[in-house]
mmCIF file of C-alpha atoms in Angstrom:
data_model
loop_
_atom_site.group_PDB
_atom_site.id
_atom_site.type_symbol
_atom_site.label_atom_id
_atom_site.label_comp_id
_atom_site.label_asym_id
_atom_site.label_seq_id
_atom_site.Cartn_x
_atom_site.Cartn_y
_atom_site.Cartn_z
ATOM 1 C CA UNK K 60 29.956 35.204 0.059
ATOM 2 C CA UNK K 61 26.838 33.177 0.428
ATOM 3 C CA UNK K 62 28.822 30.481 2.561
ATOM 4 C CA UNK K 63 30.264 33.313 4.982
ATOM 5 C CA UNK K 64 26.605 34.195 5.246
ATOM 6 C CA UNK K 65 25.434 30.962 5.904
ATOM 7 C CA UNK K 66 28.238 30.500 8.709
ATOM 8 C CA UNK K 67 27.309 33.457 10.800
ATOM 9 C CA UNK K 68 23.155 32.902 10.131
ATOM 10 C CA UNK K 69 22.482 29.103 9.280
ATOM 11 C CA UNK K 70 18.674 30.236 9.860
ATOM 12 C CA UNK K 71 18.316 32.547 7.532
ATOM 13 C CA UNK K 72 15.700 31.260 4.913
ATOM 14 C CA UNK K 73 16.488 34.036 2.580
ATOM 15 C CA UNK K 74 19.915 32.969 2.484
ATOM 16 C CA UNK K 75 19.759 29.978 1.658
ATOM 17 C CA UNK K 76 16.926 30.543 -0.832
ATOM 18 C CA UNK K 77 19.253 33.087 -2.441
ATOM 19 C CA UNK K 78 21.592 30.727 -2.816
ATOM 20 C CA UNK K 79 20.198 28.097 -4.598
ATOM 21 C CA UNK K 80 18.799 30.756 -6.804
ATOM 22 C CA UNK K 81 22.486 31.711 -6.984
ATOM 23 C CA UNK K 82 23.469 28.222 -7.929
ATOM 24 C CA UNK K 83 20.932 27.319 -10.686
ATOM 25 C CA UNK K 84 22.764 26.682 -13.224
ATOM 26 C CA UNK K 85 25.164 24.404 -11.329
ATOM 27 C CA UNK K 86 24.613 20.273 -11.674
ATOM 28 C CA UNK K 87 22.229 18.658 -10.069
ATOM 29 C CA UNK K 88 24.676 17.426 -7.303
ATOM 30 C CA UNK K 89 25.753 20.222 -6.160
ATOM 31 C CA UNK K 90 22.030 22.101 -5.899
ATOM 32 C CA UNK K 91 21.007 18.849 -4.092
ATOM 33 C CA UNK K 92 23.726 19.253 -1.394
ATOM 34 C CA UNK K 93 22.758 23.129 -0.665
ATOM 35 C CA UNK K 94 19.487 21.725 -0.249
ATOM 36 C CA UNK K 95 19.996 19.035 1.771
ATOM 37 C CA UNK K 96 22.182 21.297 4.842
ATOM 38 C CA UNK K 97 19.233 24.113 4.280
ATOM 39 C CA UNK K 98 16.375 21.931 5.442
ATOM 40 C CA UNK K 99 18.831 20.299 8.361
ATOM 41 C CA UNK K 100 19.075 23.827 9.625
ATOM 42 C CA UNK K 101 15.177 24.341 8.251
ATOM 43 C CA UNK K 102 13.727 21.180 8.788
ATOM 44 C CA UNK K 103 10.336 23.014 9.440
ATOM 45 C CA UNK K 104 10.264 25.196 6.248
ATOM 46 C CA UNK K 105 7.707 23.812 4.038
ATOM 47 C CA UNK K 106 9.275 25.933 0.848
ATOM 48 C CA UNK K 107 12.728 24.502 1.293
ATOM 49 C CA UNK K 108 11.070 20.727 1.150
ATOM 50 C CA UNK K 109 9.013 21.170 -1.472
ATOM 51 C CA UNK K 110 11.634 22.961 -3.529
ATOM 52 C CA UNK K 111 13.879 20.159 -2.945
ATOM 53 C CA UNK K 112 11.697 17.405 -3.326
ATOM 54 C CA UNK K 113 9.897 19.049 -6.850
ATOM 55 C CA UNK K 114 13.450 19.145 -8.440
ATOM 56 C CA UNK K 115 14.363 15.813 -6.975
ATOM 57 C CA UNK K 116 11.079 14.088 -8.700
ATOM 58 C CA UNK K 117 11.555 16.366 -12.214
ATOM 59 C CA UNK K 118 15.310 14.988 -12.162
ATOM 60 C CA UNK K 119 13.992 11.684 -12.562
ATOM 61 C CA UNK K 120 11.060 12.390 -15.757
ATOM 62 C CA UNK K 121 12.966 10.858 -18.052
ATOM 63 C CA UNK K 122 14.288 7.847 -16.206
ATOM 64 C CA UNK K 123 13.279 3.926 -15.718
ATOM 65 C CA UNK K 124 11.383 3.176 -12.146
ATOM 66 C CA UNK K 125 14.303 0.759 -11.668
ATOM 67 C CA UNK K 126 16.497 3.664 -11.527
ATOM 68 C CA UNK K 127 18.164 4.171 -7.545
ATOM 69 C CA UNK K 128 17.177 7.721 -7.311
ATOM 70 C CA UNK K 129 13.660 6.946 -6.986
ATOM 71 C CA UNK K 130 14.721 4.982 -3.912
ATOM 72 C CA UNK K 131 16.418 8.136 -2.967
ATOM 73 C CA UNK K 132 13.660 10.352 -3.966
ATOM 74 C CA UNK K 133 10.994 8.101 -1.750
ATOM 75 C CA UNK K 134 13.383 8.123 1.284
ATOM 76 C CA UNK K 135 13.738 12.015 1.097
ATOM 77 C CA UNK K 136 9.678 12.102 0.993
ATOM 78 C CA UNK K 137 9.995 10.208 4.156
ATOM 79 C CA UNK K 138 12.647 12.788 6.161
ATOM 80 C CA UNK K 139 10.648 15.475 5.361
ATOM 81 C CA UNK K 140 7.301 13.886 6.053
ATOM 82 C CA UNK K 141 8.605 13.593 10.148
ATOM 83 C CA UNK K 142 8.517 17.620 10.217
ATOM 84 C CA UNK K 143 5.910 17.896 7.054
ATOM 85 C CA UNK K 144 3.256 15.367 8.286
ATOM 86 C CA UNK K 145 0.593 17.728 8.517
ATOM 87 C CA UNK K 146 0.797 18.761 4.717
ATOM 88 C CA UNK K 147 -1.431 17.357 2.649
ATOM 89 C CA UNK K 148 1.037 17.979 -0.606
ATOM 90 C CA UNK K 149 3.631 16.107 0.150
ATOM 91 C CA UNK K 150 1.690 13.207 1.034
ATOM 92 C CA UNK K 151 0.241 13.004 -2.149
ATOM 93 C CA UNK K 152 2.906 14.168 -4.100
ATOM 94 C CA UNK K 153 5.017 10.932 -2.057
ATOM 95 C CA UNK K 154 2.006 8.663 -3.079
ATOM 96 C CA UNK K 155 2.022 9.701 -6.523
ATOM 97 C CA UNK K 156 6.039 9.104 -6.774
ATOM 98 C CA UNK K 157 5.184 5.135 -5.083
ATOM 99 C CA UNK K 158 2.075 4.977 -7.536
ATOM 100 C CA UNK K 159 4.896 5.337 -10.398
ATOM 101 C CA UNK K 160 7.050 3.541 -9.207
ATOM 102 C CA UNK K 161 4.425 0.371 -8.993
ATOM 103 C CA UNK K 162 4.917 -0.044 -4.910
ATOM 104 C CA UNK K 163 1.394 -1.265 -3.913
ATOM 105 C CA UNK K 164 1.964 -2.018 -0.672
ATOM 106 C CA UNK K 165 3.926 0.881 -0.014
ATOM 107 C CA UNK K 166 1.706 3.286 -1.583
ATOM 108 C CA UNK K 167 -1.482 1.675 0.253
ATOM 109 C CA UNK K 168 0.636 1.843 3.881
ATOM 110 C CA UNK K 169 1.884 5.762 2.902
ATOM 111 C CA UNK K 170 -2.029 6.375 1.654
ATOM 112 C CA UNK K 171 -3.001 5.042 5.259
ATOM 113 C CA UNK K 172 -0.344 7.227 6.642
ATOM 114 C CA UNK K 173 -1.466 10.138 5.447
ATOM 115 C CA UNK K 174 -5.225 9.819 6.717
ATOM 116 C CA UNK K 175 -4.008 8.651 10.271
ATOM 117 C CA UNK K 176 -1.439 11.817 10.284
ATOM 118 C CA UNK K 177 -3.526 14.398 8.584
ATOM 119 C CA UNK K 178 -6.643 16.377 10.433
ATOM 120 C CA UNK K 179 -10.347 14.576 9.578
ATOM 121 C CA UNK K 180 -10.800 17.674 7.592
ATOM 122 C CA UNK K 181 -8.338 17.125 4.973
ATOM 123 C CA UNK K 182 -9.093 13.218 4.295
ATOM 124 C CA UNK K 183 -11.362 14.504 1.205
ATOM 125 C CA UNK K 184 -8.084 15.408 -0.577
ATOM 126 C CA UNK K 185 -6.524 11.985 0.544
ATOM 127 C CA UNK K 186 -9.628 9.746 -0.294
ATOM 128 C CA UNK K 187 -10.289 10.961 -3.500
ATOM 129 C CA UNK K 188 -6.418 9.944 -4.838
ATOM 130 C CA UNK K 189 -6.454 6.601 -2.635
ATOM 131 C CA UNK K 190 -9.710 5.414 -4.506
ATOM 132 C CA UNK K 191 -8.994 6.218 -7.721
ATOM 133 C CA UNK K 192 -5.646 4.971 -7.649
ATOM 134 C CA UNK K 193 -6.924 1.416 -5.597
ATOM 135 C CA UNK K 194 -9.337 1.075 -8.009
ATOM 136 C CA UNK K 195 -6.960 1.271 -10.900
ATOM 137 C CA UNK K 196 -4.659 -1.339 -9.122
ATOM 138 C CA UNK K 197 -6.998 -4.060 -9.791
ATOM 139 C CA UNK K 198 -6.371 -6.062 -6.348
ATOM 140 C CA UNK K 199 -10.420 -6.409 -5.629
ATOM 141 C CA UNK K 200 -9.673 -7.503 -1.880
ATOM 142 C CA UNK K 201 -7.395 -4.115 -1.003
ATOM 143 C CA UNK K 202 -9.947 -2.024 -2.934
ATOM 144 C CA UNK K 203 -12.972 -3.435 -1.104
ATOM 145 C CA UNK K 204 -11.264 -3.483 1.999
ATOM 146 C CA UNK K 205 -10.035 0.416 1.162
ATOM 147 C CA UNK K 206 -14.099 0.850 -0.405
ATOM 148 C CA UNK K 207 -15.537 -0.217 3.254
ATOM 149 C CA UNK K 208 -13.711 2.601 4.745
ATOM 150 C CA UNK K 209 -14.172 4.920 2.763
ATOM 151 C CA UNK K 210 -18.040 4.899 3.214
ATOM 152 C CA UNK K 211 -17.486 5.299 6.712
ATOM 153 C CA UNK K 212 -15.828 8.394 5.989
ATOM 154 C CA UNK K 213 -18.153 9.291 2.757
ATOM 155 C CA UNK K 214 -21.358 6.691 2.673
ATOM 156 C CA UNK K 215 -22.618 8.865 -0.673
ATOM 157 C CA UNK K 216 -20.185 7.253 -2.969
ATOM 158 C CA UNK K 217 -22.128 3.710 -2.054
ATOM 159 C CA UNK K 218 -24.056 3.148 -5.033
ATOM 160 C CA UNK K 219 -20.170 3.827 -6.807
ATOM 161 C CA UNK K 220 -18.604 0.768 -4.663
ATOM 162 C CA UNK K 221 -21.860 -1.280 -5.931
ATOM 163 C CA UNK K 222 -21.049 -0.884 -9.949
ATOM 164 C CA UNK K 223 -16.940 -1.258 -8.912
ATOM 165 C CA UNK K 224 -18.784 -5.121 -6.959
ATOM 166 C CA UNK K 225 -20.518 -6.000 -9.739
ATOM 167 C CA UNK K 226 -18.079 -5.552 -12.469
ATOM 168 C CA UNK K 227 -15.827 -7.746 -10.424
ATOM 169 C CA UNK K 228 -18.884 -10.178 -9.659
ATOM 170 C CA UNK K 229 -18.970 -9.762 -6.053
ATOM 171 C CA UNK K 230 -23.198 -9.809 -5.842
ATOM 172 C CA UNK K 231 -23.153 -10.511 -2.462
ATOM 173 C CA UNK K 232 -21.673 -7.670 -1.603
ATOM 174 C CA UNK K 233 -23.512 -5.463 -4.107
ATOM 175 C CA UNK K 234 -26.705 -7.087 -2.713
ATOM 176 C CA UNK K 235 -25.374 -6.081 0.749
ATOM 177 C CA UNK K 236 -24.630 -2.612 -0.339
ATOM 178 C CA UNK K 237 -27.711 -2.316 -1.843
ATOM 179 C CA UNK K 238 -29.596 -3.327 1.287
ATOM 180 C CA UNK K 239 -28.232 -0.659 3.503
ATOM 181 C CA UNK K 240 -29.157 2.682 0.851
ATOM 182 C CA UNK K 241 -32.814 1.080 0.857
ATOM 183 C CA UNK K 242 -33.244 0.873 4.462
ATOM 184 C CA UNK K 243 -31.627 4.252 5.280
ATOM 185 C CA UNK K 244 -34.354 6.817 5.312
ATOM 186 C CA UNK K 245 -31.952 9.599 4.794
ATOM 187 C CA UNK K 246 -30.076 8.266 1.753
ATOM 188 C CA UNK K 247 -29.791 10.638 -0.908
ATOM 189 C CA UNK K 248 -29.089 8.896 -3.936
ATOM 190 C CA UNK K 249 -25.552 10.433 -5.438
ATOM 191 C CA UNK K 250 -27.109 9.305 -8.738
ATOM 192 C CA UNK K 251 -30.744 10.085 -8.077
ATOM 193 C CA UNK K 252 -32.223 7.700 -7.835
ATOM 194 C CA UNK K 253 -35.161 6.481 -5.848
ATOM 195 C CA UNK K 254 -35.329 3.985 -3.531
ATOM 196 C CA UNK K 255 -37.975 1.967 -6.091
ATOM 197 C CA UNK K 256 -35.157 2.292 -8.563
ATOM 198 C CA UNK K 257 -32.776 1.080 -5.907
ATOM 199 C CA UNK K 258 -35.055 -1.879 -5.082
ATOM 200 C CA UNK K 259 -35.752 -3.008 -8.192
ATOM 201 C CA UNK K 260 -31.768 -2.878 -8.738
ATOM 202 C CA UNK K 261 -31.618 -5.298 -5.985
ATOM 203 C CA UNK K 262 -34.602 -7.463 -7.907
ATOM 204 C CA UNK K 263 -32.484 -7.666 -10.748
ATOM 205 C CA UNK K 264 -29.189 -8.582 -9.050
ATOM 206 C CA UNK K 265 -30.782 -11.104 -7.285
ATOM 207 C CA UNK K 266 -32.332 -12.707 -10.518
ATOM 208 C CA UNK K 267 -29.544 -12.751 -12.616
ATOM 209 C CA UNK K 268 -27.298 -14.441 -9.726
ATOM 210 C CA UNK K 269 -29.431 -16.893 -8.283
ATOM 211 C CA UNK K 270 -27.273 -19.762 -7.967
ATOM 212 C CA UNK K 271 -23.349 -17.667 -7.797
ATOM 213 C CA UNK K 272 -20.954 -19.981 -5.702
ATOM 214 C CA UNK K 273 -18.934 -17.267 -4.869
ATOM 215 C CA UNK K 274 -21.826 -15.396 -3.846
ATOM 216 C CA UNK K 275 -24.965 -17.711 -2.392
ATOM 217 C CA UNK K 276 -27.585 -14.507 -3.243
ATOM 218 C CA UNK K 277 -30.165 -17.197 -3.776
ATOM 219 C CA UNK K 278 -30.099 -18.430 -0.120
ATOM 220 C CA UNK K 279 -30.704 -14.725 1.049
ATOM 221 C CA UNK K 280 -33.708 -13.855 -0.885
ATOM 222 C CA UNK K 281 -36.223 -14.955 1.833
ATOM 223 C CA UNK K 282 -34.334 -12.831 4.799
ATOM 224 C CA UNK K 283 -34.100 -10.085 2.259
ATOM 225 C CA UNK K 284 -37.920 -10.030 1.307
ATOM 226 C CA UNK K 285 -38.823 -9.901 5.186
ATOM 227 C CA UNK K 286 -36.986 -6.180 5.254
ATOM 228 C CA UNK K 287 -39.107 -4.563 2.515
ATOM 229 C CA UNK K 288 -42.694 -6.760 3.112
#
């Protein structure tokens, strides 16, 4: 019945919803393969993707990363993402299936994607994943490169990149970071605090580091007095 249907209204979204609904108790196979000619008909029906893409990812809960139908899950995220790009769910939802599955590079290009594909007024959504989960990756060059801009984006979260710099030792950078929330006169401290707090902050940093290879705060302290004196 459903297939006589389908053959004289492909279109029909309630069809082919039906359908599946019909077919729930059937294997996974099968249910993937109803899916899979409703969004060629549908390819612009957000409930059909995310249907098929939420029972594609629960298939695999109980399965190694290694296993291929996480490749085939991640290349189904990217069919639907040329007709989905503009939703911010299945972005994330793709980025949280590469962050699993332990693809950095991937998940940093697909995180970069999704900013460049979505409207400036979603990015808040975006950002807050792609730092937490940079962060967590513990590759300090992709998370200060990712940090940088972000703050273009969001500058109050600066004083946040400065503790993630100096628990990985970067001072210079912290001392750099530092620098710019003093001399902005419209800086508003996301942690309150004052720009005496701030500067004495930078005090500190620069005592405890004097002589840092890596970092050379030493040689700065002279250009860096001239800002504030």
């Amino acid at each position: 019945r459903f297939e006589e249907e389908i053959q004289r209204n492909p279109y029909n979204i309630k069809t082919w919803l039906t359908y599946i609904d019909h077919k729930k108790s059937a294997r996974s196979k099968i249910r993937f393969a109803i899916y899979d000619r409703a969004v060629k008909y549908l390819p612009r029906s957000y409930k059909l993707w995310h249907m098929y893409l939420k029972e594609r990812v629960h298939k695999l809960r109980n399965k190694c990363i290694t296993d291929h139908g996480y490749v085939k899950a991640a290349k189904l995220y990217e069919r639907c993402l040329m007709h989905m790009h503009k939703m911010p769910t299945i972005w994330l939802e793709y980025c949280q299936l590469l962050v699993k599955m332990r693809k950095g590079s991937e998940t940093r290009k697909t995180f970069d994607k999704a900013l460049r594909a979505l409207p400036i007024t979603q990015h808040s959504i975006i950002w807050e994943v792609y730092i937490e989960w940079v962060v967590e990756f513990g590759v300090s060059e992709s998370t200060i490169c990712v940090y940088r801009r972000y703050l273009m984006f969001n500058p109050t979260y600066r004083e946040d990149y400065v503790e993630y710099l100096e628990q990985n030792k970067c001072y210079n950078e912290a001392a750099k970071q530092l620098i710019i929330c003093i001399n902005d006169d419209h800086y508003i401290s996301s942690k309150s605090h004052t720009k005496h707090h701030m500067w004495m902050h930078l005090c500190d940093l620069c005592a405890l580091h004097p002589q840092d290879d890596s970092t050379d705060i030493s040689t700065r302290l002279p250009a860096l007095s001239k800002q504030f004196f």
